[in-house]
XYZ file of C-alpha atoms in Angstrom:
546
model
C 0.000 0.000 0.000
C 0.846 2.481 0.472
C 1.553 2.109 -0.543
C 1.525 3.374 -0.319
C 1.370 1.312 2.790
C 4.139 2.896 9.980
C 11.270 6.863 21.186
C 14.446 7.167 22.539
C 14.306 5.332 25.975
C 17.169 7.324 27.763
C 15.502 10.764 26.502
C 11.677 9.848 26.594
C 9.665 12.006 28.197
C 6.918 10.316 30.710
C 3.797 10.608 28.529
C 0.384 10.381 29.976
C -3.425 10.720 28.526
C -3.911 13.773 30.530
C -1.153 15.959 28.869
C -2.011 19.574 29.371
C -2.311 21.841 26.162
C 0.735 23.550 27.410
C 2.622 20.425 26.859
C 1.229 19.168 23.531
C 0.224 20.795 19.973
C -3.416 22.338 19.762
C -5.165 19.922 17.449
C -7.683 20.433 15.027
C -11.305 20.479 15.633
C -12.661 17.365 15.823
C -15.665 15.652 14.054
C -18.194 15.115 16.931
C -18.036 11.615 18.200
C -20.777 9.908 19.723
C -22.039 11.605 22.620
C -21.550 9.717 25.613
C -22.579 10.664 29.247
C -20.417 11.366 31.877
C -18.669 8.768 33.394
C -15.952 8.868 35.745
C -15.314 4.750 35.816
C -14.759 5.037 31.837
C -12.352 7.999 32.375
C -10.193 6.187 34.581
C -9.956 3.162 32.660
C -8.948 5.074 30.063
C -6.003 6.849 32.242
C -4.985 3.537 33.851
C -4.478 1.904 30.308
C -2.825 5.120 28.892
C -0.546 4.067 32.352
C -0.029 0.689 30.936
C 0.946 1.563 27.466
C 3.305 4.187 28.410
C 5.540 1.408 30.728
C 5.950 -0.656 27.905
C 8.284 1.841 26.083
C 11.756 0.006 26.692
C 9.299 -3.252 25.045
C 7.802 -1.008 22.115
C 11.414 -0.353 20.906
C 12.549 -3.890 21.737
C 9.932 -5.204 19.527
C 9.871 -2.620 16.823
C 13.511 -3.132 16.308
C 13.831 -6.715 16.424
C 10.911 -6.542 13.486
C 12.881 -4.358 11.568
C 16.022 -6.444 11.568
C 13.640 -9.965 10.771
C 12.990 -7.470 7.200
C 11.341 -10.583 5.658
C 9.086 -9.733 2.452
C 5.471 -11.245 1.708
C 4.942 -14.982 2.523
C 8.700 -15.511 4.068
C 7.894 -13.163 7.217
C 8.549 -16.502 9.755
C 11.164 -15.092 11.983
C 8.802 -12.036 12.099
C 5.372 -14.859 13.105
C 7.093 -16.702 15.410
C 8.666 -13.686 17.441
C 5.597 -11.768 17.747
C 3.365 -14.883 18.680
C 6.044 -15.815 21.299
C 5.337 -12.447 22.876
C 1.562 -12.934 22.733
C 1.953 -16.797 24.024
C 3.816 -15.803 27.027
C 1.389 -12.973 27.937
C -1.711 -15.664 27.852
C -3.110 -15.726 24.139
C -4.146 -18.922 22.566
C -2.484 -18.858 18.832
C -3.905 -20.728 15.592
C -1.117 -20.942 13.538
C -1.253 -21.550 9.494
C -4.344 -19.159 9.238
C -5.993 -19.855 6.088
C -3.565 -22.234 5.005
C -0.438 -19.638 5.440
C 2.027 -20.781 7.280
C 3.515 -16.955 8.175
C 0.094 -16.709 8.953
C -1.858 -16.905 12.374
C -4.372 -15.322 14.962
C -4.150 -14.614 18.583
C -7.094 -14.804 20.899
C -7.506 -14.096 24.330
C -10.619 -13.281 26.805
C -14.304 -14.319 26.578
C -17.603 -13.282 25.388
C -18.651 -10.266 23.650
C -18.181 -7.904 22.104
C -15.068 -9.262 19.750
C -12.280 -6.713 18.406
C -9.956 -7.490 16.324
C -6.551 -5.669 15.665
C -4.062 -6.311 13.034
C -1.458 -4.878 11.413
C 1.200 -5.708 8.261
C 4.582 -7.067 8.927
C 5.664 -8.021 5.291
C 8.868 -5.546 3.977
C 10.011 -4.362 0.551
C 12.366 -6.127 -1.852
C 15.831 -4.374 -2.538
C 14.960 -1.648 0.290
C 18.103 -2.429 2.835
C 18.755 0.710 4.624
C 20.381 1.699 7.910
C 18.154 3.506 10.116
C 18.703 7.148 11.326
C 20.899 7.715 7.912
C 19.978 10.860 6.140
C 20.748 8.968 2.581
C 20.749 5.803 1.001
C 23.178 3.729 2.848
C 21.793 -0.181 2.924
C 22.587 -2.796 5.606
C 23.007 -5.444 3.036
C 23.423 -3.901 -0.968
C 19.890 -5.696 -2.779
C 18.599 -7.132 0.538
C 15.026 -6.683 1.753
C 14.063 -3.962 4.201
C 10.947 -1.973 6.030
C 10.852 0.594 3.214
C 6.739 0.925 3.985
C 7.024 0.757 8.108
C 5.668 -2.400 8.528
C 7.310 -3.728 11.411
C 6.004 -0.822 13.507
C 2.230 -1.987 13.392
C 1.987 -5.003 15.384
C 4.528 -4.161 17.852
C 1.539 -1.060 18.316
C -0.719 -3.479 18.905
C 0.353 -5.908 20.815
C 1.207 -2.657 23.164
C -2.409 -2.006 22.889
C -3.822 -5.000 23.829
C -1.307 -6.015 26.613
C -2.417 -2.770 28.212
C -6.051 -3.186 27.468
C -5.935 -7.139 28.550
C -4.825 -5.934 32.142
C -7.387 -3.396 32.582
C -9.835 -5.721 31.387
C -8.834 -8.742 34.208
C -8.324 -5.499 36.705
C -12.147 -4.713 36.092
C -13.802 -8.061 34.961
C -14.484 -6.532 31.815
C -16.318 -8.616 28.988
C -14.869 -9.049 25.612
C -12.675 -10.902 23.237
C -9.387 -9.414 21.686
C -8.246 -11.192 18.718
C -4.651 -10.108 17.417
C -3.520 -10.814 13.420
C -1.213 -10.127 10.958
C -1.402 -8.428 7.704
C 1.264 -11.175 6.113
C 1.879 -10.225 2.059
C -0.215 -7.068 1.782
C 2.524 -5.363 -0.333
C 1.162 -8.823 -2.977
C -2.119 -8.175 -1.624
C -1.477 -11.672 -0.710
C -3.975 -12.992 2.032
C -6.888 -10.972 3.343
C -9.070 -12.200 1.018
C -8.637 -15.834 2.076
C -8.624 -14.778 5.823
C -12.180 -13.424 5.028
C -13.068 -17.076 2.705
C -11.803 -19.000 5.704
C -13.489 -17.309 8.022
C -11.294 -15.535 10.491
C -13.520 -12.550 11.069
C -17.062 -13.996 11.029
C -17.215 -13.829 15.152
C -15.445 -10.701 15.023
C -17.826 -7.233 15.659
C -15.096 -4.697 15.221
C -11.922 -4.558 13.242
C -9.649 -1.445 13.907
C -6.397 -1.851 11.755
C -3.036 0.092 12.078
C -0.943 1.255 9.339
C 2.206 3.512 9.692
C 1.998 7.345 8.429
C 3.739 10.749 8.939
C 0.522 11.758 11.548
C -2.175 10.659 13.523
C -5.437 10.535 12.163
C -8.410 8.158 11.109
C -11.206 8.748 8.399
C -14.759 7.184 7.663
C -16.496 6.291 4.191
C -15.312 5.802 0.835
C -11.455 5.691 0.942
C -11.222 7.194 -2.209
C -8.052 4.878 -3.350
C -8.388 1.887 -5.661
C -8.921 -2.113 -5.434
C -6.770 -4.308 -7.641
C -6.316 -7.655 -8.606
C -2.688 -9.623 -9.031
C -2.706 -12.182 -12.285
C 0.429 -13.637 -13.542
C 0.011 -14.767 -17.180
C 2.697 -17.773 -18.399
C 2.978 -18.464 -21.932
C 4.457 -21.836 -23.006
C 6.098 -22.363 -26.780
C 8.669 -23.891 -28.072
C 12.482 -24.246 -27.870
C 14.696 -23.991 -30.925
C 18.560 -22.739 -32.030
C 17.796 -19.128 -31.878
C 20.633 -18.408 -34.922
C 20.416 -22.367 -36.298
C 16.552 -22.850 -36.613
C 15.011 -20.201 -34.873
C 11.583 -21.213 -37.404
C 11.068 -23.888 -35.549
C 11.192 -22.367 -32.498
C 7.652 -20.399 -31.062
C 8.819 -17.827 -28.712
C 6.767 -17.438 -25.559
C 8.820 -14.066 -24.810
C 7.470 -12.602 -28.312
C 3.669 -13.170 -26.619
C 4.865 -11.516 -23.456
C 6.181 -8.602 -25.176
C 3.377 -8.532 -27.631
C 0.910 -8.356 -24.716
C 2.816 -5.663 -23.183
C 2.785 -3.419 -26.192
C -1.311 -4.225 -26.348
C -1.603 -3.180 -23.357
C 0.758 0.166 -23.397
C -1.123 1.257 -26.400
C -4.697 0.963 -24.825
C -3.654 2.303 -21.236
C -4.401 5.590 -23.594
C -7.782 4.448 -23.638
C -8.754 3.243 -20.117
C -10.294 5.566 -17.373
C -8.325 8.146 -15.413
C -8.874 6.438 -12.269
C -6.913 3.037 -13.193
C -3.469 2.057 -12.471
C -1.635 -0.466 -13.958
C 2.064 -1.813 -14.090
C 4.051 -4.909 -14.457
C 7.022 -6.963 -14.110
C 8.514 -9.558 -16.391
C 9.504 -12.415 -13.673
C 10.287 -14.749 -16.559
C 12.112 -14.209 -19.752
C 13.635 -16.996 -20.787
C 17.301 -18.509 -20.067
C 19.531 -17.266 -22.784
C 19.818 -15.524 -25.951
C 20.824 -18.361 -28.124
C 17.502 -20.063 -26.778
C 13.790 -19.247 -27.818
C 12.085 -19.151 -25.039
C 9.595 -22.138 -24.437
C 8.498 -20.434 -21.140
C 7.374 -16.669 -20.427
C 5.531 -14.654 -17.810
C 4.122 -11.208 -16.952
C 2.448 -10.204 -13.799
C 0.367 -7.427 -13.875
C -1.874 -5.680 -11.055
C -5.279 -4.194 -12.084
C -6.198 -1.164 -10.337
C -9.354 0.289 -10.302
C -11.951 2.143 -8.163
C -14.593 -0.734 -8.016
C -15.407 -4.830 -8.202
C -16.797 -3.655 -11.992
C -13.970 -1.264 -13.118
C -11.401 -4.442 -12.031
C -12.671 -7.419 -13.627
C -13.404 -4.843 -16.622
C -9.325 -4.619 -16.691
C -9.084 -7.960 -15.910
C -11.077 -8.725 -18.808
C -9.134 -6.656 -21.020
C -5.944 -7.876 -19.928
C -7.220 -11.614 -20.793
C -8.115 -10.673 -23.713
C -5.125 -9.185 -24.783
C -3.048 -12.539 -23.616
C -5.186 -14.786 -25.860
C -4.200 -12.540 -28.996
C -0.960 -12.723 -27.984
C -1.049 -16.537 -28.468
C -2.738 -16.168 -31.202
C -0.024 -14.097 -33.201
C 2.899 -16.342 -31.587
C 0.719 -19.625 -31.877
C 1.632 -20.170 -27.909
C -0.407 -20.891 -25.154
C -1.321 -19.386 -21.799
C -2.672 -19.770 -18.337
C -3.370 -17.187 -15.579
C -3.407 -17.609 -12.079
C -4.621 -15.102 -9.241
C -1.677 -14.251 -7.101
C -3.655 -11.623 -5.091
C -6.659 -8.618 -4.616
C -7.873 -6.218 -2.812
C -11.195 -3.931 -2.414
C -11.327 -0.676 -2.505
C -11.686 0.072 1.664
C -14.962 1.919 2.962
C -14.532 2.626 6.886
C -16.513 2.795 9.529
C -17.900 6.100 10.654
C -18.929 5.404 14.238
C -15.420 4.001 15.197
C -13.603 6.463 13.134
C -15.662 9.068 15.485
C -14.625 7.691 18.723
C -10.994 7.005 17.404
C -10.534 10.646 16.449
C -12.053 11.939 19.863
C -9.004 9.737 21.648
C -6.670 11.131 19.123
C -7.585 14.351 20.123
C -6.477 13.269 23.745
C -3.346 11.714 23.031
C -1.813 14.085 21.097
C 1.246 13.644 18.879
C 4.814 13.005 20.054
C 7.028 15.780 21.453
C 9.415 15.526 19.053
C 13.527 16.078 19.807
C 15.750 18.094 17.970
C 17.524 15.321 16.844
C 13.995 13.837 15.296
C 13.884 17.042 13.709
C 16.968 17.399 12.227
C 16.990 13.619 10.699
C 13.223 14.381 9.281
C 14.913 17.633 7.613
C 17.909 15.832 6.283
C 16.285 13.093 4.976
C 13.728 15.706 3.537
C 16.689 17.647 1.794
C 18.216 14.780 0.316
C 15.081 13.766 -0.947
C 14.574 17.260 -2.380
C 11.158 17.618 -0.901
C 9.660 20.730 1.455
C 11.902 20.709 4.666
C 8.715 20.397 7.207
C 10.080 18.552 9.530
C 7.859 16.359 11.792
C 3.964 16.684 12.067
C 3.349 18.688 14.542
C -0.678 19.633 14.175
C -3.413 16.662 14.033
C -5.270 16.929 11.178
C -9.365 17.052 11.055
C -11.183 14.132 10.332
C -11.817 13.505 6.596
C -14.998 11.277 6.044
C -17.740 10.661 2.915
C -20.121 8.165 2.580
C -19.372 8.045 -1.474
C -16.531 9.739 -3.318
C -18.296 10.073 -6.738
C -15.491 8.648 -9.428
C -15.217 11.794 -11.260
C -13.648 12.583 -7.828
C -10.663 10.307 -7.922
C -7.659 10.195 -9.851
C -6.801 6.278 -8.431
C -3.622 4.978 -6.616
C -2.742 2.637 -4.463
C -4.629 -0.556 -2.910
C -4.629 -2.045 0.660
C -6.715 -5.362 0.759
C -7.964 -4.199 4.455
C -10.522 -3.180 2.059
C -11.957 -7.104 2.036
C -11.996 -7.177 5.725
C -14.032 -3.429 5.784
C -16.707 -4.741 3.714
C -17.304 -8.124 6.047
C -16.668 -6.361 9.053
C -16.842 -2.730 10.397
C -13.269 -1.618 9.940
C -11.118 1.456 10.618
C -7.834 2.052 9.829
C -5.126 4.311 12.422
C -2.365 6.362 11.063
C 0.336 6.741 13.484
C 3.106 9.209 13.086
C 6.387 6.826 12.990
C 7.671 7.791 9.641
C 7.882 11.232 8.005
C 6.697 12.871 4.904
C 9.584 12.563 2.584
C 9.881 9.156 0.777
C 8.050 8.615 -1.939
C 6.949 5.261 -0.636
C 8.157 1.280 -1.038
C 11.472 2.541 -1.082
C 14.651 2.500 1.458
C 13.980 6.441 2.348
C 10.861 5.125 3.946
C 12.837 2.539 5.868
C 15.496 5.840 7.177
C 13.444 6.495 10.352
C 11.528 3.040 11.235
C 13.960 1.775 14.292
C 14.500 5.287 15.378
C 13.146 7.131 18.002
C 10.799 8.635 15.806
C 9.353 5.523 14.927
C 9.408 4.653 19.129
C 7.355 7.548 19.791
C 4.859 7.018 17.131
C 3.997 3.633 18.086
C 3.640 4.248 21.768
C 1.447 7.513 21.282
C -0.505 5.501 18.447
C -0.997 2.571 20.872
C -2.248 4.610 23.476
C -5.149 5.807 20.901
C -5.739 2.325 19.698
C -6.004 0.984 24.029
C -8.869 3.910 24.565
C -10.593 2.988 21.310
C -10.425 -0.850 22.211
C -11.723 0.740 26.014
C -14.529 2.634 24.497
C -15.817 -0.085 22.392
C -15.670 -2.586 25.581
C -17.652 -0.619 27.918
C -19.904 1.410 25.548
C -22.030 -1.498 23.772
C -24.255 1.591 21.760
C -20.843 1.953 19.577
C -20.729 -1.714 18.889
C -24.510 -1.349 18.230
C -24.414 2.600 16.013
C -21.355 0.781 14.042
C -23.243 -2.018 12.784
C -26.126 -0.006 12.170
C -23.932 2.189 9.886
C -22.324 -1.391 7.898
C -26.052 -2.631 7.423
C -27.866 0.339 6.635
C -25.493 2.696 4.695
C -22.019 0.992 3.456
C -23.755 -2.271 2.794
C -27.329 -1.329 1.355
C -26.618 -1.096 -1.828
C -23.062 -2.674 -2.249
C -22.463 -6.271 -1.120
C -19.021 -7.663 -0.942
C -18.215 -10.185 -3.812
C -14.495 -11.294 -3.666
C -11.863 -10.992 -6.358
C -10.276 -14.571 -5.899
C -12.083 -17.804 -7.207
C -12.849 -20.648 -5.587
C -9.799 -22.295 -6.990
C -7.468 -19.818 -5.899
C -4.895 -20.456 -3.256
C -2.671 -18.057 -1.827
C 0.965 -17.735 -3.287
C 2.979 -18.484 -0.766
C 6.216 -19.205 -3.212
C 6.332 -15.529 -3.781
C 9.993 -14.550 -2.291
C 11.108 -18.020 -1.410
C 14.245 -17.675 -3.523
C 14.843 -14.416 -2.576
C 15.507 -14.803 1.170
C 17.249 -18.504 0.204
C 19.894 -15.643 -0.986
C 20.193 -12.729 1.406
C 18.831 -14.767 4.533
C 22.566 -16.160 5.623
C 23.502 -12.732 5.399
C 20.587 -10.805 7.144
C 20.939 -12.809 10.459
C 24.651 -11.775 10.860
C 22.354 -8.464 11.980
C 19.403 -9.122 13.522
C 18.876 -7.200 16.536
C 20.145 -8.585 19.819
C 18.741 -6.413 22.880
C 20.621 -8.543 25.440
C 24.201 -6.926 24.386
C 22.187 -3.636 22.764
C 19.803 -1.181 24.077
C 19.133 -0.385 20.611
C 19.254 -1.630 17.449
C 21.269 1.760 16.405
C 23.513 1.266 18.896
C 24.216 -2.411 17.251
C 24.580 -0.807 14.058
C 27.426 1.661 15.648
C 24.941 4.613 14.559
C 24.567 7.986 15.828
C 22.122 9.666 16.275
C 20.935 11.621 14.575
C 23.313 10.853 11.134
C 22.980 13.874 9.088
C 26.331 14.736 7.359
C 27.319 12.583 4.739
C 31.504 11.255 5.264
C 33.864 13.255 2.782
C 34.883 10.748 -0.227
């Protein structure tokens, strides 16, 4: 996604929900959230579990940064699984493991009863991203190595701070309810939501709040505005030959690649504004002196609807079938992965933003500063800094598509329309990178990524509070699912029955840079951080004379 797609200990200062104005930015008006009564008990949970989430600050960075160092892309993310369940295991969650037939892929479940939230985050990383943190320019760990160029180990480390917190108010009080914790494993392949919806995993579930790293805090309700997609891989099969001795006997399934490619090229002219679409060529053949017998292309489908997609999709399968036709080849297609364009939940969104509005954002230190400014002038973007003002609410039922001008795709968006769903921005990265790339990797096992999580897990712990002891949000959020999101638009998914999830995707890839990646994964035994294993200061700003 996004995209395009989320604390230093020694100088932290003690954060509580209660800041005064004096010590925190004046944020934006809010969007009214649902009124609720007075009610001293509910205002004390709420302080206690701000409490909680602010003592696990040595853990947020402990966990943030050992994520970061896993950097394991879509489908291989199994050091990342088995760390992050081992903290959830020894705090008293129950764990099904190979969720939906992934076996990166799980979900944690602890308490009882009613009502049932459920709060996930990604933790898949971007190919070819390495990058130290705290580094003002490209400098990677490993040269061609996977890293956290999107933030994604940031998310789950927020909410497992969360619900930690949240679980020991809830035995504290006897409160009622179910917490179910799971990962977003593959989302830059828009890899697996859609099968954790076919198999299931949210049909107890009566919330779903989802966290996603950003440059502030904020939330929004309605039509997202971005686009769904779907992931097809087309693979043409010919026929070998001598390319120089008898290339007429060969039947080149490169040529229909190609050939499809410049089909498509020339009618991208001719498709709406709102779509996106790009591809890679994963297979072209061995050698030169070869005519390739094998080919393949794999192209993502963006569009602003279920329609507008398999319209593409359509198109696209069209265009391989003349393909064969002028190289007298053949093809098949296969579904590697999809995703619906989000719609979000306006009740929770309310009663999120009205706890962002508490919380605050981060005091941020001069050294946060100064590496959000470097990293800004290298990048040869507006020097801004570090967000400093929360942002009003943003929320419509329907963006009409003359609105939008497409994008990017999260496939939260299957989960939002089975479920009511929000989605939390928390401010761990910084407005600079232009996104799945190593600059947005620069500040994610920094303090400023520290800080961000802990502020955004302190929203996400009142939200999860709210929703346990106010059962007219559970009630006004459904309400809102039924009766307006889902009237007229019912969910109908983007993978076929005979689709499986591709969980060969990146296989090779860590077979080659794995040996090498665990000569630095993070130890916090010998480090406090994971700059300090890296031998980084802090802030790094000045690039070394040549």
């Amino acid at each position: 996604m996004h995209a395009s797609r989320l604390l230093a200990i020694g100088s932290a200062v003690a954060i509580t929900v209660s800041l005064s104005a004096a010590q925190q930015p004046t944020p934006a008006p809010a969007v009214p959230a649902p009124a609720a009564a007075a009610n001293p008990k509910l205002d004390q949970y709420k302080r206690d579990v701000g409490l909680e989430v602010d003592a696990m600050q040595e853990n947020i960075q402990k966990w943030n940064d050992t994520v970061f160092s896993f950097a394991e892309p879509g489908f291989q993310e199994f050091e990342t699984s088995k760390y992050l369940t081992g903290i959830l295991k020894q705090n008293g969650f129950a764990i099904q493991e190979n969720l939906a037939g992934i076996p990166t892929a799980w979900m944690a479940t602890w308490g009882t009863g009613k009502p049932v939230i459920a709060l996930g985050s990604d933790i898949d990383d971007i190919p070819q991203a390495s990058q130290k943190p705290g580094v003002a320019w490209h400098e990677p760990i490993i040269e061609g190595a996977p890293s956290h160029g999107e933030g994604h180990n940031s998310g789950m480390p927020l909410q497992i701070a969360a619900a930690l917190a949240v679980k020991k108010i809830m035995e504290q009080q006897h409160l009622q309810g179910t917490l179910k914790l799971w990962p977003g494993v593959a989302e830059e392949l828009l890899g697996t939501k859609a099968y954790y919806v076919r198999a299931g995993a949210f049909k107890d579930v009566d919330i779903c709040i989802f966290a996603h790293v950003g440059s502030n805090m904020q939330v929004s309700w309605g039509d997202s505005g971005g686009n769904g997609m779907v992931s097809v891989e087309y693979d043409f099969k010919g026929e070998s030959a001598h390319a120089a001795g008898a290339p007429w006997r060969g039947r080149s399934a490169l040529d229909a690649v190609e050939l499809m490619d410049i089909g498509w090229n020339f009618r991208r002219e001719h498709l709406r504004i709102q779509q996106r679409s790009h591809y890679v060529i994963p297979n072209g053949g061995d050698q030169p002196n070869v005519v390739p017998p094998n080919a393949s292309v794999w192209y993502y489908f963006r569009e602003t609807s279920y329609d507008e997609i398999k319209k593409m999709w359509d198109i696209g399968n069209t265009m391989a079938k003349a393909a064969t036709m002028m190289t007298d080849t053949e093809y098949t297609m296969r579904v590697l992965g999809s995703a619906w364009p989000g719609h979000f939940n306006k009740t929770v969104a309310e009663t999120m933003y009205a706890n962002i509005e508490k919380v605050g954002l981060p005091q941020w230190s001069e050294a946060d500063v100064a590496l959000a400014k470097a990293v800004q002038h290298e990048l040869k973007v507006p020097e801004i800094g570090l967000a400093t003002k929360i942002n009003p609410m943003r929320g419509r039922e329907v963006i009409p598509d003359e609105d939008k001008r497409g994008g990017g795709s999260d496939d939260i968006g299957d989960i939002s329309w089975n479920v009511p769903t929000v989605t939390l921005n928390y401010p761990s990265n910084m407005q600079a990178g232009p996104g799945h790339n190593w600059a947005n990797a620069i500040s994610m096992a920094t303090p400023i990524a520290h800080k961000g999580i802990q502020y955004g897990a302190k929203v996400m712990a009142l939200t999860v509070i709210d929703l346990l002891t106010r059962p007219e949000l559970v009630t006004q959020a459904w309400d809102y699912f039924k009766n307006v999101q889902t009237k007229d638009k019912k969910y109908i998914p983007l993978i076929r029955p005979e689709d499986k999830p591709a969980i060969w995707l990146n296989k090779e890839r860590m077979e080659k840079y794995r040996p090498e990646m665990k000569k630095y994964y993070y130890d916090p035994t010998k480090y406090k951080t994971y700059l300090d294993q890296l031998g980084i200061k802090y802030p790094t700003t000045v690039k070394p004379s040549a």
